[in-house]
Amino acid sequence: MTEAEMQDRLINVDEILATKFPGKKFSPWVVKLIKRILHVDELNEIIRYADKESYGFCEQVLEYLDIKIEVEGIENVPADGTIYTFASNHPLGGIDGITLCSLVGRRYGEVRMLVNDFLLFIKPLAHMSIPINKVGGQARSLPEAVNKIFSSDNQIFIFPAGLCSRKIKGVIQDLAWSKTFILKSTKYNRKIVPVHFIGENSKKFYRIANICKALKIKFNIAMLFLPEELLKARGKTYKVIFGKPISPDYFNKSKPASVWAQHVRELAYKL
């Protein structure tokens, strides 16, 4: 890979701000502060090391950060050509996605993920990411893009909570799961695999998230600190538990899709 090609892969805060806030001017000190909060230099060092694409990139990130993953229940999900929707809790907001991309991609083939649209600026992951805007309005093409990916032959993993877990009544847990993965998986005859990722972020992260909630700040400020949480994960060990695939026929009309979504959430947490 040439230096020019590598430069194109790196995270560019000016590009992000210009894309997400078109026409808005940011003073140099604000841009510098954002870069510091996002740990852009450290993230770009990882990208320089991890020069592969897709799940290979994710494997290299785990290697760079010396993160170990314990996997349980993978035998529940045979790699026999079945197309799955892997639905997981979202405790970390970074390493959990990287880990599932690595595991699902390596074992089951090409993988796609529904993610925060900021991940499109992580170039090695952009082609496999279906963006769900968290800043600004949803793209009009989103429903079509979601239908296209669920009707494809690609494996999908999704964090139905949308946001990473929060500390609620003293317990680290997801918010309510969105019903989209139920509706689309049943429509396109995909088996759903509940997944439980065991881990948590720092006390600082949950403190920031709770302060923002108390002040009714709409912008997800805590999201800006997820790169810091990723770097803090260096040298840690996490556990991922795969449940048994659930046939789309299981999710019948006896309950609304929103109720079935919380049912799968409960199954995941019981693993």
PDB file of C-alpha atoms in Angstrom:
ATOM      1  CA  MET A   1       0.000   0.000   0.000  1.00  0.00           C
ATOM      2  CA  THR A   2       1.405   3.391  -0.964  1.00  0.00           C
ATOM      3  CA  GLU A   3       1.608   6.273   1.476  1.00  0.00           C
ATOM      4  CA  ALA A   4      -1.076   8.108  -0.508  1.00  0.00           C
ATOM      5  CA  GLU A   5      -3.419   5.114  -0.215  1.00  0.00           C
ATOM      6  CA  MET A   6      -2.716   4.904   3.514  1.00  0.00           C
ATOM      7  CA  GLN A   7      -3.399   8.609   3.972  1.00  0.00           C
ATOM      8  CA  ASP A   8      -6.786   8.119   2.334  1.00  0.00           C
ATOM      9  CA  ARG A   9      -7.631   5.427   4.925  1.00  0.00           C
ATOM     10  CA  LEU A  10      -6.858   7.604   7.929  1.00  0.00           C
ATOM     11  CA  ILE A  11      -9.513   9.406   9.977  1.00  0.00           C
ATOM     12  CA  ASN A  12      -9.845  13.027   8.881  1.00  0.00           C
ATOM     13  CA  VAL A  13     -11.718  15.218  11.359  1.00  0.00           C
ATOM     14  CA  ASP A  14     -12.003  18.112   8.897  1.00  0.00           C
ATOM     15  CA  GLU A  15     -13.711  15.766   6.427  1.00  0.00           C
ATOM     16  CA  ILE A  16     -16.088  14.505   9.114  1.00  0.00           C
ATOM     17  CA  LEU A  17     -17.094  18.010  10.205  1.00  0.00           C
ATOM     18  CA  ALA A  18     -17.563  19.196   6.628  1.00  0.00           C
ATOM     19  CA  THR A  19     -19.770  16.182   5.855  1.00  0.00           C
ATOM     20  CA  LYS A  20     -21.856  16.202   9.014  1.00  0.00           C
ATOM     21  CA  PHE A  21     -22.161  19.982   9.379  1.00  0.00           C
ATOM     22  CA  PRO A  22     -22.094  21.377   5.813  1.00  0.00           C
ATOM     23  CA  GLY A  23     -21.450  25.099   5.625  1.00  0.00           C
ATOM     24  CA  LYS A  24     -20.619  25.427   9.318  1.00  0.00           C
ATOM     25  CA  LYS A  25     -17.267  26.940  10.309  1.00  0.00           C
ATOM     26  CA  PHE A  26     -15.360  25.575  13.294  1.00  0.00           C
ATOM     27  CA  SER A  27     -12.578  27.550  14.941  1.00  0.00           C
ATOM     28  CA  PRO A  28      -9.137  25.874  14.991  1.00  0.00           C
ATOM     29  CA  TRP A  29      -9.209  25.390  18.760  1.00  0.00           C
ATOM     30  CA  VAL A  30     -12.565  23.552  18.553  1.00  0.00           C
ATOM     31  CA  VAL A  31     -11.196  21.235  15.857  1.00  0.00           C
ATOM     32  CA  LYS A  32      -8.071  20.644  17.945  1.00  0.00           C
ATOM     33  CA  LEU A  33     -10.229  19.820  20.979  1.00  0.00           C
ATOM     34  CA  ILE A  34     -12.360  17.381  18.979  1.00  0.00           C
ATOM     35  CA  LYS A  35      -9.237  15.640  17.689  1.00  0.00           C
ATOM     36  CA  ARG A  36      -7.951  15.311  21.248  1.00  0.00           C
ATOM     37  CA  ILE A  37     -11.246  13.946  22.601  1.00  0.00           C
ATOM     38  CA  LEU A  38     -11.475  11.466  19.709  1.00  0.00           C
ATOM     39  CA  HIS A  39      -7.822  10.403  20.123  1.00  0.00           C
ATOM     40  CA  VAL A  40      -7.443  10.725  16.359  1.00  0.00           C
ATOM     41  CA  ASP A  41      -3.660  10.296  16.357  1.00  0.00           C
ATOM     42  CA  GLU A  42      -3.882   7.039  18.333  1.00  0.00           C
ATOM     43  CA  LEU A  43      -6.723   5.725  16.161  1.00  0.00           C
ATOM     44  CA  ASN A  44      -4.759   6.483  13.022  1.00  0.00           C
ATOM     45  CA  GLU A  45      -1.783   4.583  14.421  1.00  0.00           C
ATOM     46  CA  ILE A  46      -4.068   1.554  14.702  1.00  0.00           C
ATOM     47  CA  ILE A  47      -5.264   2.050  11.121  1.00  0.00           C
ATOM     48  CA  ARG A  48      -1.656   2.231   9.921  1.00  0.00           C
ATOM     49  CA  TYR A  49      -1.045  -1.126  11.594  1.00  0.00           C
ATOM     50  CA  ALA A  50      -4.327  -2.720  10.502  1.00  0.00           C
ATOM     51  CA  ASP A  51      -3.981  -2.543   6.731  1.00  0.00           C
ATOM     52  CA  LYS A  52      -6.575  -5.168   5.770  1.00  0.00           C
ATOM     53  CA  GLU A  53     -10.264  -4.690   5.007  1.00  0.00           C
ATOM     54  CA  SER A  54     -13.518  -5.903   6.551  1.00  0.00           C
ATOM     55  CA  TYR A  55     -13.215  -8.624   9.207  1.00  0.00           C
ATOM     56  CA  GLY A  56      -9.468  -8.932   8.542  1.00  0.00           C
ATOM     57  CA  PHE A  57      -9.090  -5.319   9.644  1.00  0.00           C
ATOM     58  CA  CYS A  58     -11.060  -6.080  12.808  1.00  0.00           C
ATOM     59  CA  GLU A  59      -8.824  -9.040  13.601  1.00  0.00           C
ATOM     60  CA  GLN A  60      -5.779  -6.806  13.265  1.00  0.00           C
ATOM     61  CA  VAL A  61      -7.286  -4.189  15.604  1.00  0.00           C
ATOM     62  CA  LEU A  62      -7.834  -6.838  18.280  1.00  0.00           C
ATOM     63  CA  GLU A  63      -4.268  -8.015  17.742  1.00  0.00           C
ATOM     64  CA  TYR A  64      -2.851  -4.479  17.983  1.00  0.00           C
ATOM     65  CA  LEU A  65      -4.702  -3.858  21.249  1.00  0.00           C
ATOM     66  CA  ASP A  66      -3.783  -7.320  22.608  1.00  0.00           C
ATOM     67  CA  ILE A  67      -7.458  -8.091  23.279  1.00  0.00           C
ATOM     68  CA  LYS A  68      -8.439 -11.701  23.937  1.00  0.00           C
ATOM     69  CA  ILE A  69     -11.919 -13.013  23.145  1.00  0.00           C
ATOM     70  CA  GLU A  70     -13.489 -16.047  24.808  1.00  0.00           C
ATOM     71  CA  VAL A  71     -16.246 -17.544  22.653  1.00  0.00           C
ATOM     72  CA  GLU A  72     -19.026 -19.789  23.947  1.00  0.00           C
ATOM     73  CA  GLY A  73     -21.956 -21.416  22.152  1.00  0.00           C
ATOM     74  CA  ILE A  74     -20.572 -21.022  18.648  1.00  0.00           C
ATOM     75  CA  GLU A  75     -21.524 -24.654  18.044  1.00  0.00           C
ATOM     76  CA  ASN A  76     -25.161 -23.502  18.298  1.00  0.00           C
ATOM     77  CA  VAL A  77     -24.757 -21.717  14.986  1.00  0.00           C
ATOM     78  CA  PRO A  78     -23.488 -24.096  12.289  1.00  0.00           C
ATOM     79  CA  ALA A  79     -21.653 -22.604   9.329  1.00  0.00           C
ATOM     80  CA  ASP A  80     -23.790 -24.519   6.846  1.00  0.00           C
ATOM     81  CA  GLY A  81     -24.742 -21.718   4.483  1.00  0.00           C
ATOM     82  CA  THR A  82     -27.715 -20.507   6.543  1.00  0.00           C
ATOM     83  CA  ILE A  83     -28.145 -16.735   6.495  1.00  0.00           C
ATOM     84  CA  TYR A  84     -28.436 -15.267   9.981  1.00  0.00           C
ATOM     85  CA  THR A  85     -29.216 -12.016  11.736  1.00  0.00           C
ATOM     86  CA  PHE A  86     -26.953 -11.800  14.792  1.00  0.00           C
ATOM     87  CA  ALA A  87     -28.636  -9.549  17.376  1.00  0.00           C
ATOM     88  CA  SER A  88     -26.384  -8.500  20.243  1.00  0.00           C
ATOM     89  CA  ASN A  89     -26.366  -6.277  23.276  1.00  0.00           C
ATOM     90  CA  HIS A  90     -24.020  -3.316  22.905  1.00  0.00           C
ATOM     91  CA  PRO A  91     -22.023  -2.773  26.107  1.00  0.00           C
ATOM     92  CA  LEU A  92     -18.858  -1.163  24.734  1.00  0.00           C
ATOM     93  CA  GLY A  93     -19.632   0.805  21.587  1.00  0.00           C
ATOM     94  CA  GLY A  94     -16.425  -0.221  19.847  1.00  0.00           C
ATOM     95  CA  ILE A  95     -14.687  -3.459  20.731  1.00  0.00           C
ATOM     96  CA  ASP A  96     -17.989  -5.366  20.743  1.00  0.00           C
ATOM     97  CA  GLY A  97     -18.641  -4.374  17.123  1.00  0.00           C
ATOM     98  CA  ILE A  98     -15.077  -5.077  16.066  1.00  0.00           C
ATOM     99  CA  THR A  99     -15.188  -8.480  17.759  1.00  0.00           C
ATOM    100  CA  LEU A 100     -18.491  -9.558  16.200  1.00  0.00           C
ATOM    101  CA  CYS A 101     -17.354  -8.383  12.780  1.00  0.00           C
ATOM    102  CA  SER A 102     -14.228 -10.486  13.183  1.00  0.00           C
ATOM    103  CA  LEU A 103     -16.009 -13.609  14.471  1.00  0.00           C
ATOM    104  CA  VAL A 104     -18.970 -13.539  12.097  1.00  0.00           C
ATOM    105  CA  GLY A 105     -16.884 -12.640   9.059  1.00  0.00           C
ATOM    106  CA  ARG A 106     -14.225 -15.284   9.656  1.00  0.00           C
ATOM    107  CA  ARG A 107     -16.665 -18.113  10.362  1.00  0.00           C
ATOM    108  CA  TYR A 108     -19.698 -17.334   8.218  1.00  0.00           C
ATOM    109  CA  GLY A 109     -18.490 -15.252   5.302  1.00  0.00           C
ATOM    110  CA  GLU A 110     -19.277 -11.758   4.075  1.00  0.00           C
ATOM    111  CA  VAL A 111     -20.844  -9.661   6.822  1.00  0.00           C
ATOM    112  CA  ARG A 112     -22.814  -6.424   6.941  1.00  0.00           C
ATOM    113  CA  MET A 113     -23.678  -4.324   9.974  1.00  0.00           C
ATOM    114  CA  LEU A 114     -26.195  -1.604  10.765  1.00  0.00           C
ATOM    115  CA  VAL A 115     -24.206   1.058  12.570  1.00  0.00           C
ATOM    116  CA  ASN A 116     -23.876   4.673  13.589  1.00  0.00           C
ATOM    117  CA  ASP A 117     -23.073   6.537  10.388  1.00  0.00           C
ATOM    118  CA  PHE A 118     -19.864   7.947  11.888  1.00  0.00           C
ATOM    119  CA  LEU A 119     -18.331   4.527  11.225  1.00  0.00           C
ATOM    120  CA  LEU A 120     -18.395   5.345   7.523  1.00  0.00           C
ATOM    121  CA  PHE A 121     -15.362   7.506   8.258  1.00  0.00           C
ATOM    122  CA  ILE A 122     -13.458   4.376   9.299  1.00  0.00           C
ATOM    123  CA  LYS A 123     -12.602   3.581   5.695  1.00  0.00           C
ATOM    124  CA  PRO A 124     -11.711  -0.137   6.103  1.00  0.00           C
ATOM    125  CA  LEU A 125     -15.223  -0.731   7.497  1.00  0.00           C
ATOM    126  CA  ALA A 126     -17.202   1.614   5.271  1.00  0.00           C
ATOM    127  CA  HIS A 127     -18.172  -0.871   2.544  1.00  0.00           C
ATOM    128  CA  MET A 128     -19.718  -3.282   5.071  1.00  0.00           C
ATOM    129  CA  SER A 129     -21.580  -0.644   7.094  1.00  0.00           C
ATOM    130  CA  ILE A 130     -25.216   0.325   6.605  1.00  0.00           C
ATOM    131  CA  PRO A 131     -25.370   3.777   8.219  1.00  0.00           C
ATOM    132  CA  ILE A 132     -28.098   4.876  10.605  1.00  0.00           C
ATOM    133  CA  ASN A 133     -27.677   8.611  11.172  1.00  0.00           C
ATOM    134  CA  LYS A 134     -27.175   9.763  14.744  1.00  0.00           C
ATOM    135  CA  VAL A 135     -26.443  13.374  13.825  1.00  0.00           C
ATOM    136  CA  GLY A 136     -28.752  15.045  11.354  1.00  0.00           C
ATOM    137  CA  GLY A 137     -31.781  13.530   9.658  1.00  0.00           C
ATOM    138  CA  GLN A 138     -32.081  10.009   8.370  1.00  0.00           C
ATOM    139  CA  ALA A 139     -31.282   9.578   4.703  1.00  0.00           C
ATOM    140  CA  ARG A 140     -34.391   9.087   2.573  1.00  0.00           C
ATOM    141  CA  SER A 141     -32.727   6.047   1.041  1.00  0.00           C
ATOM    142  CA  LEU A 142     -32.343   4.290   4.410  1.00  0.00           C
ATOM    143  CA  PRO A 143     -35.462   2.038   4.189  1.00  0.00           C
ATOM    144  CA  GLU A 144     -34.397   0.858   0.738  1.00  0.00           C
ATOM    145  CA  ALA A 145     -30.837   0.201   1.953  1.00  0.00           C
ATOM    146  CA  VAL A 146     -32.098  -1.778   4.954  1.00  0.00           C
ATOM    147  CA  ASN A 147     -34.399  -3.894   2.777  1.00  0.00           C
ATOM    148  CA  LYS A 148     -31.575  -4.525   0.334  1.00  0.00           C
ATOM    149  CA  ILE A 149     -29.173  -5.785   2.992  1.00  0.00           C
ATOM    150  CA  PHE A 150     -31.751  -7.978   4.777  1.00  0.00           C
ATOM    151  CA  SER A 151     -32.767  -9.538   1.465  1.00  0.00           C
ATOM    152  CA  SER A 152     -29.135 -10.275   0.547  1.00  0.00           C
ATOM    153  CA  ASP A 153     -27.055 -13.399   1.116  1.00  0.00           C
ATOM    154  CA  ASN A 154     -24.773 -11.565   3.548  1.00  0.00           C
ATOM    155  CA  GLN A 155     -24.665 -12.329   7.232  1.00  0.00           C
ATOM    156  CA  ILE A 156     -25.882  -9.381   9.313  1.00  0.00           C
ATOM    157  CA  PHE A 157     -25.124  -8.316  12.823  1.00  0.00           C
ATOM    158  CA  ILE A 158     -27.005  -5.558  14.544  1.00  0.00           C
ATOM    159  CA  PHE A 159     -27.120  -3.819  17.898  1.00  0.00           C
ATOM    160  CA  PRO A 160     -30.893  -3.290  18.168  1.00  0.00           C
ATOM    161  CA  ALA A 161     -30.542  -0.833  21.044  1.00  0.00           C
ATOM    162  CA  GLY A 162     -28.883   1.648  18.681  1.00  0.00           C
ATOM    163  CA  LEU A 163     -26.847   3.255  21.448  1.00  0.00           C
ATOM    164  CA  CYS A 164     -24.298   1.416  23.532  1.00  0.00           C
ATOM    165  CA  SER A 165     -25.389   0.331  27.004  1.00  0.00           C
ATOM    166  CA  ARG A 166     -26.032   2.790  29.810  1.00  0.00           C
ATOM    167  CA  LYS A 167     -25.993   2.446  33.576  1.00  0.00           C
ATOM    168  CA  ILE A 168     -29.657   2.194  34.485  1.00  0.00           C
ATOM    169  CA  LYS A 169     -30.621   1.804  38.146  1.00  0.00           C
ATOM    170  CA  GLY A 170     -27.082   0.668  38.906  1.00  0.00           C
ATOM    171  CA  VAL A 171     -27.026  -1.983  36.154  1.00  0.00           C
ATOM    172  CA  ILE A 172     -25.116  -1.775  32.860  1.00  0.00           C
ATOM    173  CA  GLN A 173     -27.718  -2.635  30.228  1.00  0.00           C
ATOM    174  CA  ASP A 174     -29.087  -1.765  26.814  1.00  0.00           C
ATOM    175  CA  LEU A 175     -31.995   0.527  26.231  1.00  0.00           C
ATOM    176  CA  ALA A 176     -35.070  -1.079  24.644  1.00  0.00           C
ATOM    177  CA  TRP A 177     -34.305  -2.920  21.406  1.00  0.00           C
ATOM    178  CA  SER A 178     -35.746  -1.621  18.142  1.00  0.00           C
ATOM    179  CA  LYS A 179     -38.180  -3.913  16.325  1.00  0.00           C
ATOM    180  CA  THR A 180     -36.543  -3.476  12.901  1.00  0.00           C
ATOM    181  CA  PHE A 181     -34.475  -6.675  13.088  1.00  0.00           C
ATOM    182  CA  ILE A 182     -37.623  -8.672  13.888  1.00  0.00           C
ATOM    183  CA  LEU A 183     -39.654  -7.186  11.056  1.00  0.00           C
ATOM    184  CA  LYS A 184     -36.940  -7.526   8.431  1.00  0.00           C
ATOM    185  CA  SER A 185     -35.658 -10.942   9.510  1.00  0.00           C
ATOM    186  CA  THR A 186     -39.142 -12.439   9.399  1.00  0.00           C
ATOM    187  CA  LYS A 187     -39.915 -10.749   6.082  1.00  0.00           C
ATOM    188  CA  TYR A 188     -36.772 -12.151   4.459  1.00  0.00           C
ATOM    189  CA  ASN A 189     -36.795 -15.508   6.256  1.00  0.00           C
ATOM    190  CA  ARG A 190     -33.645 -15.016   8.307  1.00  0.00           C
ATOM    191  CA  LYS A 191     -32.943 -16.948  11.502  1.00  0.00           C
ATOM    192  CA  ILE A 192     -32.132 -14.674  14.432  1.00  0.00           C
ATOM    193  CA  VAL A 193     -29.201 -15.488  16.711  1.00  0.00           C
ATOM    194  CA  PRO A 194     -29.243 -13.784  20.145  1.00  0.00           C
ATOM    195  CA  VAL A 195     -25.755 -12.806  21.266  1.00  0.00           C
ATOM    196  CA  HIS A 196     -24.525 -11.727  24.689  1.00  0.00           C
ATOM    197  CA  PHE A 197     -21.300  -9.713  24.793  1.00  0.00           C
ATOM    198  CA  ILE A 198     -19.967  -9.445  28.346  1.00  0.00           C
ATOM    199  CA  GLY A 199     -18.083  -6.262  29.166  1.00  0.00           C
ATOM    200  CA  GLU A 200     -18.483  -2.677  30.333  1.00  0.00           C
ATOM    201  CA  ASN A 201     -17.016   0.754  29.811  1.00  0.00           C
ATOM    202  CA  SER A 202     -15.357   2.977  32.406  1.00  0.00           C
ATOM    203  CA  LYS A 203     -17.207   4.786  35.198  1.00  0.00           C
ATOM    204  CA  LYS A 204     -16.287   8.040  33.462  1.00  0.00           C
ATOM    205  CA  PHE A 205     -18.264   7.058  30.369  1.00  0.00           C
ATOM    206  CA  TYR A 206     -21.448   6.247  32.288  1.00  0.00           C
ATOM    207  CA  ARG A 207     -21.084   9.390  34.382  1.00  0.00           C
ATOM    208  CA  ILE A 208     -20.928  11.539  31.237  1.00  0.00           C
ATOM    209  CA  ALA A 209     -23.920   9.722  29.704  1.00  0.00           C
ATOM    210  CA  ASN A 210     -26.021  10.170  32.855  1.00  0.00           C
ATOM    211  CA  ILE A 211     -25.109  13.860  33.206  1.00  0.00           C
ATOM    212  CA  CYS A 212     -26.184  14.466  29.612  1.00  0.00           C
ATOM    213  CA  LYS A 213     -29.450  12.656  30.231  1.00  0.00           C
ATOM    214  CA  ALA A 214     -30.102  14.660  33.397  1.00  0.00           C
ATOM    215  CA  LEU A 215     -29.447  17.921  31.523  1.00  0.00           C
ATOM    216  CA  LYS A 216     -31.648  16.718  28.625  1.00  0.00           C
ATOM    217  CA  ILE A 217     -28.857  17.261  26.097  1.00  0.00           C
ATOM    218  CA  LYS A 218     -30.019  15.736  22.815  1.00  0.00           C
ATOM    219  CA  PHE A 219     -26.599  15.343  21.219  1.00  0.00           C
ATOM    220  CA  ASN A 220     -24.953  12.064  22.245  1.00  0.00           C
ATOM    221  CA  ILE A 221     -21.844  13.588  23.836  1.00  0.00           C
ATOM    222  CA  ALA A 222     -20.895  10.250  25.422  1.00  0.00           C
ATOM    223  CA  MET A 223     -20.382   8.873  21.895  1.00  0.00           C
ATOM    224  CA  LEU A 224     -17.359  11.173  21.488  1.00  0.00           C
ATOM    225  CA  PHE A 225     -15.618   9.311  24.313  1.00  0.00           C
ATOM    226  CA  LEU A 226     -15.992   5.849  22.760  1.00  0.00           C
ATOM    227  CA  PRO A 227     -12.534   5.995  21.099  1.00  0.00           C
ATOM    228  CA  GLU A 228     -11.068   6.564  24.566  1.00  0.00           C
ATOM    229  CA  GLU A 229     -12.969   3.503  25.806  1.00  0.00           C
ATOM    230  CA  LEU A 230     -11.613   1.467  22.894  1.00  0.00           C
ATOM    231  CA  LEU A 231      -8.047   2.406  23.815  1.00  0.00           C
ATOM    232  CA  LYS A 232      -8.705   1.586  27.482  1.00  0.00           C
ATOM    233  CA  ALA A 233      -9.635  -1.949  26.397  1.00  0.00           C
ATOM    234  CA  ARG A 234      -5.991  -2.743  25.612  1.00  0.00           C
ATOM    235  CA  GLY A 235      -4.906  -6.065  27.112  1.00  0.00           C
ATOM    236  CA  LYS A 236      -8.379  -7.034  28.351  1.00  0.00           C
ATOM    237  CA  THR A 237     -10.317 -10.253  27.837  1.00  0.00           C
ATOM    238  CA  TYR A 238     -13.995 -10.297  26.860  1.00  0.00           C
ATOM    239  CA  LYS A 239     -16.534 -13.072  26.463  1.00  0.00           C
ATOM    240  CA  VAL A 240     -19.094 -13.567  23.692  1.00  0.00           C
ATOM    241  CA  ILE A 241     -21.918 -16.100  24.007  1.00  0.00           C
ATOM    242  CA  PHE A 242     -23.951 -17.209  20.984  1.00  0.00           C
ATOM    243  CA  GLY A 243     -27.467 -18.530  21.552  1.00  0.00           C
ATOM    244  CA  LYS A 244     -29.396 -20.950  19.390  1.00  0.00           C
ATOM    245  CA  PRO A 245     -30.838 -19.615  16.116  1.00  0.00           C
ATOM    246  CA  ILE A 246     -34.532 -18.752  16.265  1.00  0.00           C
ATOM    247  CA  SER A 247     -36.703 -19.537  13.239  1.00  0.00           C
ATOM    248  CA  PRO A 248     -38.544 -16.555  11.776  1.00  0.00           C
ATOM    249  CA  ASP A 249     -41.774 -18.572  12.161  1.00  0.00           C
ATOM    250  CA  TYR A 250     -41.349 -18.279  15.938  1.00  0.00           C
ATOM    251  CA  PHE A 251     -42.196 -14.582  15.778  1.00  0.00           C
ATOM    252  CA  ASN A 252     -45.878 -14.973  14.965  1.00  0.00           C
ATOM    253  CA  LYS A 253     -48.730 -12.468  15.153  1.00  0.00           C
ATOM    254  CA  SER A 254     -49.518 -13.308  18.795  1.00  0.00           C
ATOM    255  CA  LYS A 255     -47.308 -10.383  19.871  1.00  0.00           C
ATOM    256  CA  PRO A 256     -46.278  -7.078  18.262  1.00  0.00           C
ATOM    257  CA  ALA A 257     -42.789  -6.968  16.763  1.00  0.00           C
ATOM    258  CA  SER A 258     -41.757  -4.494  19.463  1.00  0.00           C
ATOM    259  CA  VAL A 259     -42.603  -7.069  22.151  1.00  0.00           C
ATOM    260  CA  TRP A 260     -40.750  -9.835  20.299  1.00  0.00           C
ATOM    261  CA  ALA A 261     -37.706  -7.548  20.143  1.00  0.00           C
ATOM    262  CA  GLN A 262     -37.632  -7.223  23.940  1.00  0.00           C
ATOM    263  CA  HIS A 263     -38.107 -10.989  24.196  1.00  0.00           C
ATOM    264  CA  VAL A 264     -34.948 -11.578  22.147  1.00  0.00           C
ATOM    265  CA  ARG A 265     -33.168  -8.967  24.290  1.00  0.00           C
ATOM    266  CA  GLU A 266     -34.088 -10.989  27.385  1.00  0.00           C
ATOM    267  CA  LEU A 267     -32.878 -14.209  25.740  1.00  0.00           C
ATOM    268  CA  ALA A 268     -29.559 -12.579  24.960  1.00  0.00           C
ATOM    269  CA  TYR A 269     -29.025 -11.404  28.511  1.00  0.00           C
ATOM    270  CA  LYS A 270     -29.882 -14.856  29.882  1.00  0.00           C
ATOM    271  CA  LEU A 271     -27.068 -16.500  27.891  1.00  0.00           C
TER     272      LEU A 271
END
